[in-house]
């Protein structure tokens, strides 16, 4: 992970995927390899109430800005019982507007994905409702073509964090897809969407 982070250290923001045991060492290694990049950590529901406080402290010490979904969805009560030294973002725990009330006191941000909300209309409404409740907004995506990312670009302007790299993870995107320039995504061409 340190080698991969060093190769990407020129990027302003890196998202680090974690998976449980040894995450503290991974976070420290990535920070050392990319000292100037802003870091987001996606814990992928792999932490437990027993290691939550220590892992969050390690992230805070490394200057991590945000931790996504540290505990399994539905088993995240511990987030309400501890002091959080940095922002924690709901991903698998956040689906649509109806899920927002249950996230209060546990999370500081929500990752809005059109795949989870059911589409753009609910995603836009969810962003408005989340902001009204004081949540920061992250816009994310599943692995999909540029056509799935294009509508999410409307949400991206409202978000503190944007993770719309789905087409970059495919062997081949659709013709006329989004144009990525380093860490920037250009708006979709009308031939793709809109």
XYZ file of C-alpha atoms in Angstrom:
194
model
C 0.000 0.000 0.000
C 2.906 2.328 0.713
C 4.304 1.711 -2.777
C 0.921 2.434 -4.383
C 0.512 5.570 -2.257
C 3.979 6.783 -3.224
C 3.086 6.412 -6.924
C -0.078 8.467 -6.336
C 1.417 10.970 -3.872
C 1.099 13.777 -6.438
C -2.693 13.574 -6.164
C -4.401 16.012 -3.795
C -6.729 13.361 -2.328
C -6.276 9.622 -1.828
C -8.917 7.142 -0.717
C -7.432 4.248 1.220
C -9.347 0.953 1.326
C -8.765 -1.011 4.517
C -9.886 -4.399 5.724
C -9.344 -4.983 9.439
C -6.253 -6.382 11.135
C -3.137 -4.277 10.680
C -5.011 -1.172 9.531
C -3.040 1.082 11.878
C 0.230 0.087 10.213
C -1.318 0.552 6.768
C -2.513 4.061 7.618
C 0.916 5.059 8.947
C 2.670 3.600 5.893
C 0.371 5.402 3.458
C 0.770 8.708 5.282
C 4.561 8.379 5.205
C 4.478 7.590 1.478
C 2.059 10.433 0.628
C 2.778 13.161 3.175
C 0.992 15.973 1.321
C -2.160 14.228 0.102
C -5.450 14.546 1.908
C -6.504 11.050 3.007
C -9.897 9.396 3.231
C -10.051 5.941 4.772
C -12.726 3.423 3.788
C -12.784 0.827 6.570
C -15.339 -1.287 4.661
C -17.246 -2.273 7.825
C -14.118 -4.157 9.003
C -13.551 -2.580 12.415
C -15.163 -3.609 15.690
C -16.238 -1.712 18.812
C -13.074 -3.092 20.454
C -10.650 -1.454 18.002
C -12.780 1.501 16.872
C -11.347 4.168 19.210
C -7.738 3.111 18.577
C -8.180 3.020 14.804
C -9.870 6.423 14.775
C -7.057 7.835 16.926
C -4.470 6.384 14.531
C -6.299 8.004 11.626
C -6.454 11.346 13.434
C -2.728 11.157 14.245
C -2.009 10.526 10.552
C -4.087 13.539 9.502
C -6.851 11.510 7.883
C -9.805 13.767 7.043
C -12.637 11.232 6.943
C -13.313 7.580 7.779
C -16.048 5.762 5.850
C -18.202 3.076 7.448
C -15.861 1.751 10.146
C -18.439 -0.624 11.663
C -20.925 -2.964 9.979
C -24.237 -1.382 9.010
C -26.804 -2.020 11.713
C -24.053 -2.681 14.256
C -22.714 0.847 14.558
C -24.156 1.891 17.944
C -20.624 2.269 19.353
C -20.140 5.371 17.191
C -22.649 7.205 19.377
C -20.811 6.271 22.566
C -17.324 7.528 21.770
C -15.631 10.835 21.089
C -14.841 10.920 17.384
C -11.521 12.725 16.726
C -12.330 13.072 13.013
C -15.369 12.894 10.772
C -17.022 9.531 10.206
C -19.077 8.958 7.052
C -21.962 6.530 6.632
C -21.816 4.473 3.450
C -23.530 1.093 3.787
C -25.630 2.591 6.622
C -26.930 5.413 4.400
C -29.468 4.589 1.714
C -31.993 7.371 1.227
C -33.721 10.146 3.179
C -35.492 7.618 5.408
C -32.138 6.391 6.746
C -30.853 9.824 7.812
C -32.540 10.155 11.212
C -30.984 6.890 12.398
C -27.501 8.198 11.531
C -27.656 11.276 13.750
C -25.207 11.157 16.636
C -23.228 8.369 14.958
C -22.021 9.902 11.719
C -20.848 13.315 10.556
C -21.229 12.748 6.817
C -23.145 10.562 4.381
C -21.981 8.951 1.149
C -24.763 9.399 -1.384
C -24.764 6.895 -4.242
C -27.440 6.942 -6.919
C -27.376 3.131 -6.898
C -28.499 3.126 -3.243
C -30.989 5.980 -3.378
C -32.778 4.569 -6.394
C -31.921 7.446 -8.703
C -31.130 11.105 -9.121
C -34.394 12.522 -7.742
C -34.008 10.819 -4.366
C -30.259 11.519 -4.307
C -30.861 15.260 -4.717
C -33.566 15.208 -2.044
C -31.301 13.201 0.243
C -28.491 15.742 -0.169
C -30.852 18.573 0.803
C -32.152 16.654 3.820
C -28.650 15.616 4.900
C -27.371 19.184 4.786
C -30.395 20.353 6.772
C -29.447 17.813 9.470
C -25.831 19.021 9.509
C -24.211 16.151 7.617
C -21.342 16.716 5.211
C -21.921 15.205 1.774
C -19.818 12.681 -0.087
C -20.867 11.519 -3.532
C -19.807 8.000 -4.397
C -20.496 5.298 -6.914
C -20.393 1.619 -7.571
C -18.209 0.250 -10.368
C -20.084 1.284 -13.498
C -19.730 3.108 -16.804
C -19.645 6.845 -17.308
C -23.374 6.843 -17.953
C -23.929 5.931 -14.290
C -21.523 8.669 -13.108
C -22.867 11.504 -15.261
C -26.033 12.204 -13.214
C -23.998 12.055 -9.999
C -21.954 14.968 -11.330
C -24.943 17.185 -10.475
C -24.462 16.218 -6.833
C -20.704 16.611 -6.956
C -20.916 20.407 -6.809
C -22.647 20.149 -3.427
C -20.262 17.582 -1.962
C -17.184 17.960 0.211
C -15.849 14.648 -1.172
C -16.362 13.104 -4.609
C -15.516 9.485 -5.443
C -16.806 8.856 -8.950
C -14.031 6.639 -10.253
C -16.248 3.727 -11.334
C -15.380 3.925 -15.057
C -11.652 3.917 -14.262
C -12.036 0.493 -12.675
C -13.488 -1.077 -15.821
C -11.480 -2.748 -18.559
C -13.448 -0.618 -21.031
C -15.835 2.295 -20.540
C -18.571 3.184 -23.007
C -17.713 5.352 -26.032
C -17.938 9.073 -25.332
C -17.548 8.546 -21.592
C -16.490 11.050 -18.981
C -13.069 12.608 -19.387
C -10.776 12.281 -16.398
C -7.816 14.643 -16.208
C -5.655 13.582 -13.287
C -7.914 13.929 -10.258
C -10.517 16.039 -12.068
C -13.644 14.879 -13.888
C -14.935 17.006 -16.722
C -18.705 17.486 -17.098
C -20.379 14.959 -19.398
C -20.818 15.719 -23.060
C -24.450 15.997 -24.176
C -24.021 12.842 -26.255
C -23.383 10.877 -23.042
C -26.046 12.362 -20.767
C -27.969 15.589 -20.485
